[in-house]
Coordinates of C-alpha atoms and ligand atoms in Angstrom, one line a residue:
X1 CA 98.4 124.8 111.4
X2 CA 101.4 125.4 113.3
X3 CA 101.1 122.6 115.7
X4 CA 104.2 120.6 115.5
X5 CA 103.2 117.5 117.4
X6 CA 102.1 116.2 113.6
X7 CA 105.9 116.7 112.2
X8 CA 107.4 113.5 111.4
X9 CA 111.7 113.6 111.7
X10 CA 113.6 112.8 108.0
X11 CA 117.0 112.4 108.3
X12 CA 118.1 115.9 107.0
X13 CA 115.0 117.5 109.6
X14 CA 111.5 117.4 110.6
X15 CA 108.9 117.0 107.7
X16 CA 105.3 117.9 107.2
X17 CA 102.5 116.0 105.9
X18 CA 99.8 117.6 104.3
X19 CA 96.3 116.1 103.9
X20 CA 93.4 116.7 101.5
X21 CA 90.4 113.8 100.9
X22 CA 88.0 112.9 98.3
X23 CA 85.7 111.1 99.5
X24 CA 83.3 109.6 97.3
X25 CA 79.8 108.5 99.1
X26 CA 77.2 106.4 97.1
X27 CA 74.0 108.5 97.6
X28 CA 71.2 106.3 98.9
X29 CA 68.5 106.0 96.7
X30 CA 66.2 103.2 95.0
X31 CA 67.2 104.3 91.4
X32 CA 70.1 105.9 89.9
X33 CA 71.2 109.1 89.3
X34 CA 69.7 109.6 85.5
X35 CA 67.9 106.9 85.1
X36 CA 65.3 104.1 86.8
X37 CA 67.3 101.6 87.1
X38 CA 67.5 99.5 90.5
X39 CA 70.6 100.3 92.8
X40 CA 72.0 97.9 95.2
X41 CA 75.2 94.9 95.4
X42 CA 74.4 91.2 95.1
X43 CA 72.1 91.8 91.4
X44 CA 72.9 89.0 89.1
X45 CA 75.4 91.0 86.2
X46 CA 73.7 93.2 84.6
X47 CA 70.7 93.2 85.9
X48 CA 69.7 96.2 86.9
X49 CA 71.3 98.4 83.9
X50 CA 68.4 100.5 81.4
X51 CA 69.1 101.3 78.2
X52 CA 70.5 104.7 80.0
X53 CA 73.1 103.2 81.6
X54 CA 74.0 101.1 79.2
X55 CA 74.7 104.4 76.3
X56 CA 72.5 103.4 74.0
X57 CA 72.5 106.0 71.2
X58 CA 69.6 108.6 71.3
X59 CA 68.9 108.2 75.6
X60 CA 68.4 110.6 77.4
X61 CA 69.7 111.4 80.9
X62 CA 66.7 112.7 83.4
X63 CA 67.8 113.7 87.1
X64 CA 66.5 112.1 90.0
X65 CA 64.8 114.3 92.4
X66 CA 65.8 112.2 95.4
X67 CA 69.3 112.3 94.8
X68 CA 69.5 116.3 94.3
X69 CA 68.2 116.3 97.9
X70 CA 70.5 113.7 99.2
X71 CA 73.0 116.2 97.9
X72 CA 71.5 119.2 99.3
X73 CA 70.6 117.5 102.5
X74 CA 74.4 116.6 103.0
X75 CA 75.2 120.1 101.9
X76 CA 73.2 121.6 104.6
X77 CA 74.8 118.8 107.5
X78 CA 78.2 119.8 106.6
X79 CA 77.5 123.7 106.8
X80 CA 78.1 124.2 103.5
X81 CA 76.6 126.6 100.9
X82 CA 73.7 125.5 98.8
X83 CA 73.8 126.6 95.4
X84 CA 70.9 127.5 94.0
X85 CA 72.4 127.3 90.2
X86 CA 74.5 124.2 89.2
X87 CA 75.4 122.1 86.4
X88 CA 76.0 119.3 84.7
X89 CA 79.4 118.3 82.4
X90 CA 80.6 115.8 80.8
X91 CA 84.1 114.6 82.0
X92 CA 85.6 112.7 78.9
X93 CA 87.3 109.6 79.0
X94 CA 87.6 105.9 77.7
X95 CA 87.5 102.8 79.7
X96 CA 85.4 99.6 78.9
X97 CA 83.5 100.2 81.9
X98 CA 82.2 103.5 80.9
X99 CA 79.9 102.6 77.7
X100 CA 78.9 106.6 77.5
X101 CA 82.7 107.5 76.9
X102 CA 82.3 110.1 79.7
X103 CA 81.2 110.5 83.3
X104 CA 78.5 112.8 83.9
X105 CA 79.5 115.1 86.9
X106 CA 79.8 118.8 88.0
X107 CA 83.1 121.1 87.5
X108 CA 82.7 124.4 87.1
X109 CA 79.2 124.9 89.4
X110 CA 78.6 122.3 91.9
X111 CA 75.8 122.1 94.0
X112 CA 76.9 122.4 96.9
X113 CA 80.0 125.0 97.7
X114 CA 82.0 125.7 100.7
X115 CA 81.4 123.9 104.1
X116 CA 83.5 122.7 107.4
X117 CA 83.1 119.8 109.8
X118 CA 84.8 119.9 113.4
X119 CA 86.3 116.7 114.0
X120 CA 86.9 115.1 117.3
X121 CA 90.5 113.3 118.0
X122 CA 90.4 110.4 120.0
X123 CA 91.4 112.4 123.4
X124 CA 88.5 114.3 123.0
X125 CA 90.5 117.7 121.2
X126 CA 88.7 118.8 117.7
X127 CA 90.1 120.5 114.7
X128 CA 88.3 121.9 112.0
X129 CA 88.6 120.4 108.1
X130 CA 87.1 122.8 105.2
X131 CA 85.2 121.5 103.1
X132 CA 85.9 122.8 99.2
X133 CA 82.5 121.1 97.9
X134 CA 80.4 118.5 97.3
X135 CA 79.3 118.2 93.6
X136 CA 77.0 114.9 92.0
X137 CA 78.1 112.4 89.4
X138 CA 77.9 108.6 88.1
X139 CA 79.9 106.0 89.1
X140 CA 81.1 103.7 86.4
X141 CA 80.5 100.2 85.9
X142 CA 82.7 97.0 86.8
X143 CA 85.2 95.1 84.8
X144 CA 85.8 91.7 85.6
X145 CA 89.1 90.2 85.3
X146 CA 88.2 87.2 87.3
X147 CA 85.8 85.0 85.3
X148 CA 87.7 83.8 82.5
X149 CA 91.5 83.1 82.3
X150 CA 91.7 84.8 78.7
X151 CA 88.6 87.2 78.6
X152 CA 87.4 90.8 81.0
X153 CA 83.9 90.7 81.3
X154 CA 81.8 93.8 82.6
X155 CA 79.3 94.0 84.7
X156 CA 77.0 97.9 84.5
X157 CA 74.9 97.4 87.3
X158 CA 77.1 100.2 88.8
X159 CA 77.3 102.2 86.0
X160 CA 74.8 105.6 86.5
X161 CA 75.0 105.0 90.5
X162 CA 74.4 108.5 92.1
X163 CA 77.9 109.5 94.2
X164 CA 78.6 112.4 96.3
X165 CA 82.1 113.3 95.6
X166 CA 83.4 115.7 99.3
X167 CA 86.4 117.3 98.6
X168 CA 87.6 118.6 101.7
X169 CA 90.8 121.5 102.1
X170 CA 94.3 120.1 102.2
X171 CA 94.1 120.9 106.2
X172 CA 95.0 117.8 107.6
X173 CA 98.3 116.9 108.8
X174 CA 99.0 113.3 110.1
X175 CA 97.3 109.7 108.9
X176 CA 95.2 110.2 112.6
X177 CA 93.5 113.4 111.6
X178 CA 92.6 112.0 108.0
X179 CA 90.9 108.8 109.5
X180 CA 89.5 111.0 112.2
X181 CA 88.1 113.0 109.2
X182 CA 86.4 110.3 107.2
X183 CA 85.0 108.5 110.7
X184 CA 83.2 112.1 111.4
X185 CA 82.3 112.6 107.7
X186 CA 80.8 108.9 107.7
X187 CA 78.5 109.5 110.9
X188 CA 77.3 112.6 109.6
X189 CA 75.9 111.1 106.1
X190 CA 74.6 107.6 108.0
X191 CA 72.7 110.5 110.7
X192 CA 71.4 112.7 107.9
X193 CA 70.4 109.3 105.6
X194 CA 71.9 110.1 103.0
X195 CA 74.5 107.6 102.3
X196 CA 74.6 103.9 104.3
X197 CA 78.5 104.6 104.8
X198 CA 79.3 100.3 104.1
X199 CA 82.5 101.0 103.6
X200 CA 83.9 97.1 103.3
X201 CA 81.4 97.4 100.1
X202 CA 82.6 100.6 98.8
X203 CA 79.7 103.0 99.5
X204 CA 82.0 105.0 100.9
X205 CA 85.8 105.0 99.6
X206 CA 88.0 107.8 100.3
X207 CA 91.0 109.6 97.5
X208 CA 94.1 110.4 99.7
X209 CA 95.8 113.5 98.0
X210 CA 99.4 113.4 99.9
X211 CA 102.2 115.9 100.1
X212 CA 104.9 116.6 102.3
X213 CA 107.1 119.6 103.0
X214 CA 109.6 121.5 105.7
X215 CA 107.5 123.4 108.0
X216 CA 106.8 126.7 106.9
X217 CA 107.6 126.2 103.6
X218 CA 104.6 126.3 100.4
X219 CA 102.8 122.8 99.2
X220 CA 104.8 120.3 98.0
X221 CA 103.8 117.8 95.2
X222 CA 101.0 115.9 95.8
X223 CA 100.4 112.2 94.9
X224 CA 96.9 110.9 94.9
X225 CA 96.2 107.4 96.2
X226 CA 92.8 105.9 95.1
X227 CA 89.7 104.3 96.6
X228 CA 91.0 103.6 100.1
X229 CA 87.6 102.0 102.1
X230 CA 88.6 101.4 105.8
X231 CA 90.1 103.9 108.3
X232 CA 93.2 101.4 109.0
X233 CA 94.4 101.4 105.2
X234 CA 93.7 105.2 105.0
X235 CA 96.7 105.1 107.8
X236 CA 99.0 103.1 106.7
X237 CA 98.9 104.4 102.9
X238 CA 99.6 107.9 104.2
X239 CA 102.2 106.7 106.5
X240 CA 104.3 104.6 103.6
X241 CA 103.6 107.4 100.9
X242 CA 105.0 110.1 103.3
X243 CA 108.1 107.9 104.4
X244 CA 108.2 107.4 100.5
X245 CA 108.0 111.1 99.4
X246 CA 110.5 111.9 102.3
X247 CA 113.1 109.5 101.2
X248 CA 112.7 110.8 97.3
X249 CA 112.9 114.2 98.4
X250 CA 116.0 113.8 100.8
X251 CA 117.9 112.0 98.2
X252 CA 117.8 115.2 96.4
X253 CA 114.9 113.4 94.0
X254 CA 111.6 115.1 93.0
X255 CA 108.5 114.1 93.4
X256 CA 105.9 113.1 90.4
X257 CA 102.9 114.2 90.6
X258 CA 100.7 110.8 89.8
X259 CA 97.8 108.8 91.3
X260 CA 99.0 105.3 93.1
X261 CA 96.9 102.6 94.8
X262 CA 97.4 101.1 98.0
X263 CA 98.7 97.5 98.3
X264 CA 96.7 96.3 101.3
X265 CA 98.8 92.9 101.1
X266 CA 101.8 94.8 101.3
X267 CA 101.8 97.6 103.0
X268 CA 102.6 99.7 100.0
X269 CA 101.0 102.4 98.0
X270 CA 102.8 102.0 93.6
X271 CA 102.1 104.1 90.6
X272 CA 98.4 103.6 88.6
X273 CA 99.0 106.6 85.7
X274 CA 100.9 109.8 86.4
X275 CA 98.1 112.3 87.5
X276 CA 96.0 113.6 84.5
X277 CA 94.7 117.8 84.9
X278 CA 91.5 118.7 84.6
X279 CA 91.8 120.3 81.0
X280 CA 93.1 116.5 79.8
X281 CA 89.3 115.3 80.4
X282 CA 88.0 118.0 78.1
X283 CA 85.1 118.7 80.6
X284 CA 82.0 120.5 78.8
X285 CA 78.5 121.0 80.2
X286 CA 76.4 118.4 78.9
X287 CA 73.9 119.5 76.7
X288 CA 71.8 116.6 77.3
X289 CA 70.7 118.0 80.7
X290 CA 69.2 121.6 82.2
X291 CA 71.1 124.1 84.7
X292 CA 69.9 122.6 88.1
X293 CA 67.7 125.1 89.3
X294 CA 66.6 124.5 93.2
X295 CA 63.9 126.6 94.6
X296 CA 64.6 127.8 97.7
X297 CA 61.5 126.9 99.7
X298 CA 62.6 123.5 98.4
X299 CA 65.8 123.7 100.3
X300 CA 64.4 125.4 103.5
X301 CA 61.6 122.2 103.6
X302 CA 64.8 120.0 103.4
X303 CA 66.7 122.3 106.4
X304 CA 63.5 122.1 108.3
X305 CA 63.4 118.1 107.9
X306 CA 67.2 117.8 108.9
X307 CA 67.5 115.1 112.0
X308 CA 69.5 116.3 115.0
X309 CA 73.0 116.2 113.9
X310 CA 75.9 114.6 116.0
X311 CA 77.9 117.6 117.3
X312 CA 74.6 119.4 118.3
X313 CA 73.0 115.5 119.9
X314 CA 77.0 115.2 121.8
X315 CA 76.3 118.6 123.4
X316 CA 72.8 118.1 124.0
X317 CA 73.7 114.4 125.8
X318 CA 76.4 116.6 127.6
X319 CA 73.9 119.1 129.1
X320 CA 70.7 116.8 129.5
X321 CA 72.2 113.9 131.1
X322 CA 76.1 115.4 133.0
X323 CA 77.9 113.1 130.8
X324 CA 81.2 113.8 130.4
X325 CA 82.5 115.0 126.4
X326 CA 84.3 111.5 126.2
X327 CA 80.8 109.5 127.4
X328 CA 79.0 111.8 125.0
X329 CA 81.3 110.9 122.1
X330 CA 81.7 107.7 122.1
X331 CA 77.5 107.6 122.5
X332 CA 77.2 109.7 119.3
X333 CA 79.5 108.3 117.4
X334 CA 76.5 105.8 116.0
X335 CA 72.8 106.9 115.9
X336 CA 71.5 103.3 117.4
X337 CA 74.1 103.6 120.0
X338 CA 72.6 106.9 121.1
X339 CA 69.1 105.8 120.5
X340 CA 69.7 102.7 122.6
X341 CA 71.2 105.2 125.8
X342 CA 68.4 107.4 125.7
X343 CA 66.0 105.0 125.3
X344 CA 68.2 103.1 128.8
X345 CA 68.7 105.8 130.8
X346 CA 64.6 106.9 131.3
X347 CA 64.4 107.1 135.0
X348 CA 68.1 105.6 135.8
X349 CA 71.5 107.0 136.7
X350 CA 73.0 108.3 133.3
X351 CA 76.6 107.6 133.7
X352 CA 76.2 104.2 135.1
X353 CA 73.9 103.6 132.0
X354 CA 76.6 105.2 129.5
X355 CA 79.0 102.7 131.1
X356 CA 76.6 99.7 130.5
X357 CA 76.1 100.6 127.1
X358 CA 79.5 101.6 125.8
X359 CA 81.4 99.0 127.9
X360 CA 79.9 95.7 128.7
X361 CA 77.0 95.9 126.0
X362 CA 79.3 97.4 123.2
X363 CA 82.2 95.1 123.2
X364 CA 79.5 92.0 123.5
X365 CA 77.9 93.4 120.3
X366 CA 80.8 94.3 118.5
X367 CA 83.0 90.5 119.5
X368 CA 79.0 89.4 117.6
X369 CA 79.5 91.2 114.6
X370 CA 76.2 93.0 116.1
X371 CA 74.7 96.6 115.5
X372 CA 73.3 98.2 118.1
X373 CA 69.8 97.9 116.2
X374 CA 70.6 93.8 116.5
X375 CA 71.0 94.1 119.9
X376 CA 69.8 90.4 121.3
X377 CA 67.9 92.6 124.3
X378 CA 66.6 96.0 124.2
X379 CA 67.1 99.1 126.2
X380 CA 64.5 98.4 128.3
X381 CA 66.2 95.1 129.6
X382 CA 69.8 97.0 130.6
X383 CA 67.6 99.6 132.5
X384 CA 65.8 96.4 134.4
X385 CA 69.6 95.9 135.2
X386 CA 70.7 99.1 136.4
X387 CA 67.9 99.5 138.5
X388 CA 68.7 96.2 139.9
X389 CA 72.2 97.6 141.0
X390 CA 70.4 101.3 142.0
X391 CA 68.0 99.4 144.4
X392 CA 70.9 97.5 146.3
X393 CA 69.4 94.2 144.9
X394 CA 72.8 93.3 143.3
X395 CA 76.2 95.0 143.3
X396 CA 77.9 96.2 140.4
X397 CA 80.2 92.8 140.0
X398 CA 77.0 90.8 140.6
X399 CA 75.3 92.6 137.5
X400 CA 78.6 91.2 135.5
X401 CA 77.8 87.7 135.8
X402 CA 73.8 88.2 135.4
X403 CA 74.8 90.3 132.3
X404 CA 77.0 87.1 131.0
X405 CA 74.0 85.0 132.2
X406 CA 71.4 87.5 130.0
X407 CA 73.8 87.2 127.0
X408 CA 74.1 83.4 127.5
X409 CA 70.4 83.1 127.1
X410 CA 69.0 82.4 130.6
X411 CA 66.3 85.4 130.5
X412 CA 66.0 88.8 132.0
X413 CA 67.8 90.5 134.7
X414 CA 65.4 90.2 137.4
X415 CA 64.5 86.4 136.9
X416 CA 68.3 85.5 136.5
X417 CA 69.0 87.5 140.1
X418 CA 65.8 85.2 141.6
X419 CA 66.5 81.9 140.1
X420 CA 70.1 81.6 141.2
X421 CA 69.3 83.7 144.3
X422 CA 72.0 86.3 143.8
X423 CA 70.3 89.1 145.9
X424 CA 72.7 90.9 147.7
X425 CA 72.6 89.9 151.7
X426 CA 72.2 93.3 152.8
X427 CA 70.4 91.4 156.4
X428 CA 72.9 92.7 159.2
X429 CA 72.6 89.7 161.8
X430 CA 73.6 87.3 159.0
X431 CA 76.7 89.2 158.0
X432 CA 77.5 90.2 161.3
X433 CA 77.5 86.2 162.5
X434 CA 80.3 85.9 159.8
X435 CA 81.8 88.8 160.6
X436 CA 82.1 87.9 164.4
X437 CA 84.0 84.9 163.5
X438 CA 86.4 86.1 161.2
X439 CA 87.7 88.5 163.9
X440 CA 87.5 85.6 166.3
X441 CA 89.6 83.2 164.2
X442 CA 92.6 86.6 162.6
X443 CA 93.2 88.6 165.8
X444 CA 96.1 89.5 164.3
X445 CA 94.6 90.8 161.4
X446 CA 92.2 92.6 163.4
X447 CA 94.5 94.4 165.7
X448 CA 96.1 95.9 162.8
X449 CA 93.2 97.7 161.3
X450 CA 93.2 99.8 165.0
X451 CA 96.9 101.3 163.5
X452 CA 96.2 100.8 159.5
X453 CA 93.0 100.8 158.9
X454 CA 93.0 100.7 155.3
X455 CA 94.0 96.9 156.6
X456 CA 90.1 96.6 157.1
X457 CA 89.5 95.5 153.0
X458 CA 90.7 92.3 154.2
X459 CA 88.2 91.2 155.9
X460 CA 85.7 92.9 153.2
X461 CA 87.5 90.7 151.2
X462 CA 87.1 87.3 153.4
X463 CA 83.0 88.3 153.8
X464 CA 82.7 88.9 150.1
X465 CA 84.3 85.3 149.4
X466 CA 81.8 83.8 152.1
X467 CA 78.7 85.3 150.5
X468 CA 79.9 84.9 147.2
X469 CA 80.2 88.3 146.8
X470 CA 76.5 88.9 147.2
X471 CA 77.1 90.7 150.4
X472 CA 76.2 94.7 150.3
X473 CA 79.7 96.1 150.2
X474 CA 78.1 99.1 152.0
X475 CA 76.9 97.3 154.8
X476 CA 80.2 94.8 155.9
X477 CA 81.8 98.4 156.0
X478 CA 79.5 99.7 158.1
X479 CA 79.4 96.4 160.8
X480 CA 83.3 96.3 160.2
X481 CA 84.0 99.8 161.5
X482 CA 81.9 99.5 164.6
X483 CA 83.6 96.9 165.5
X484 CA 87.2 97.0 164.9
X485 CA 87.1 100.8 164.6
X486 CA 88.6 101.6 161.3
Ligands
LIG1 MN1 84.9 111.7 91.4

């Protein structure tokens, strides 16, 4: 943590930032986390709210099964200790959306303790983030300030949602490693199922705890800025807040300890409410609910069922296939992506496949708006055009244009390459015919290859533009050296 690349310079010395998340991930689940009501956006209002959710007197809260093992699957992907005892308390506090008066969640005894999850930066260097615990509780419901000019409607559908709140270890130090953080954090819960990580719809919203101080010295204050969902405003709010803290602190200010939101808009993170402790919410376990007691036979069925998980699929793509760390990366950094290239490279060249499908494929996709599940032709259609380009039928600039042709509609790799006849001429007497006469009509240009011969892509150059570039690169070389001697 004595890296001092991440120090940023004040005017009165270098300053360090220091980096703790909460990250709060909707479990995915059918029903909610006490009750069976329906979960999921786009529900008319209050549509999918029981008589749970909505705090009528005398309900009862009863745990769903499904979402204790989202938790203890997630628990289990982040290397973190299950805990076989945990409860349930009741964190007290008002706010129209919360009909109950209180948010049921975990203090004292979550269910899940210490973990840690190696992060990758983008040149390929990791760093580890600890992970303090993940705990279960409800999200609250909606107010809506937008449907009447003098009236705030609310809307509960929300209200009783299951959420996994990750509270990781102040150990990140620059607004890179934090969105570095929550990208790896994301791709872990989407691989394990057990959150859909949307963040544009706030399934997965990150709290930004943010405090600076001179290297060396103990934590500073910390400010808290709320419910941040993209990687690009997790940046820039830790960016401004720092530059903010900095300034405070350098004109001899303090800093107040509160919770801010981000100002998209603007660029700017203000106050919300000066930052509340724990003993204001007057936590208690609820007595409405049982210790959660998980049997551990339970939780090793759950370990057992765990998919392959992204650091141990990037090593495994490493070893199986020679792929470099960066290849393997950028594969794994979404399941269908890696699905796709294993499902592509059977039988074909694996780095030429990892290109395919992280460049030309991937930017296509992604200009769409396109998953790689959405992908308008399967992997079984870019290894038809790899093996075009392994056989010698096309070059590698060839496959381009059939590739835009494919995109465009015109049908598979092989037909396009028939149709408009873009087999590569690999038949010697016809390039050597135009070979012949391009050293016929440049003798100057030909007498120079004998003392540069690098001076010999120019006529590689001239038979390309005369085939149209369908001519095997491998072969002009060949017929160009025996005759001009390069
Ligand atoms: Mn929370």
């Amino acid at each position: 943590m004595s890296d001092t690349s991440n120090l940023i310079a004040g005017r009165t010395g270098p300053w360090e930032i220091v980096l703790g998340l909460e990250v709060h991930a909707q479990v995915a689940s059918n029903a909610k986390l006490f009750s069976g009501a329906a979960v999921g956006a786009g529900a008319p209002p209050n549509s999918q709210v029981s008589l749970v959710d909505a705090a009528m007197p005398g309900m009862l809260p009863v745990i769903n099964r499904h979402c204790v093992e989202q938790a203890v699957r997630t628990g289990l992907g982040l290397n973190a200790q299950i805990n076989l005892k945990s409860h349930f308390d009741r964190k007290n506090y008002f706010y129209p959306d919360l009909p109950q008066g209180y948010q049921i969640s975990q203090f004292k005894h979550p269910v899940v303790g210490e973990g840690e999850i190696v992060v990758e930066h983008d040149d390929g260097s990791t760093f580890t983030v600890g992970i303090e615990r993940l705990h279960l509780e409800q999200d609250a419901g909606k107010s809506l300030h937008d449907q009447d000019p003098g009236a705030t409607y609310v809307d509960l559908n929300r209200a009783g949602t299951a959420l996994m709140e990750i509270v990781s270890r102040p150990d990140m130090r620059s607004s890179a490693q934090a969105a570095a953080y929550v990208k790896k954090l994301r791709t872990i819960l989407v691989y394990l199922g057990s959150c859909d990580g949307d963040m544009e719809k706030g399934n997965l919203r990150a709290d930004v705890n943010v405090s600076v101080r001179r290297p060396g010295e103990g934590l500073g204050t910390r400010c808290e800025i709320k419910n941040v969902n993209s990687y690009r405003y997790i940046q820039a709010a830790i960016e401004y807040e720092a530059r903010r803290q900095i300034e405070i602190l350098e004109d001899g200010g303090k800093i107040d300890q509160e919770t801010r939101l981000f100002d998209p808009g603007k660029g700017e993170t203000r106050p919300m409410r000066s930052k509340e402790e724990a003993h204001d919410y007057r936590y208690f376990p609820d007595p409405d609910l049982l210790p959660l007691e998980l049997d551990p036979a339970w939780v090793k069925r759950i370990r057992d069922s765990l998919p392959e998980l992204p650091d141990a699929k990037k090593a495994r793509l490493q070893s199986q296939y020679g792929l470099s760390a960066y290849d393997a990366g950028v594969l794994i950094s979404e399941q269908d992506k890696a699905d796709f290239y294993e499902a592509a490279v059977k039988g074909r060249d694996p780095k030429l496949t990892a290109n395919w499908v992280t460049n030309d494929l991937a930017a296509r996709l992604s200009a769409a708006g396109l998953a790689f599940s959405e992908s308008p032709f399967g992997p079984e259609v870019i290894a038809e055009l790899t093996g075009l380009i392994e056989e010698n039928v096309i070059s590698s600039k060839i496959a381009k244009d059939v590739f835009e042709r494919m995109w465009a509609g015109e049908g598979g790799p092989r037909q396009i390459v028939e149709t408009q006849g873009l087999q590569q001429v690999s038949d010697t007497g016809a390039l050597e015919a135009i070979i012949d006469r391009l050293i016929a009509a440049n003798p100057g240009q030909a007498e120079a290859v004998k003392t540069r011969p690098q001076a010999i892509g120019w006529f590689v150059g001239q038979v390309m533009k005369e085939t149209g570039g369908k001519a095997n690169p491998g072969a002009i070389n060949q017929l160009l050296r025996a005759k001009l001697g390069g």
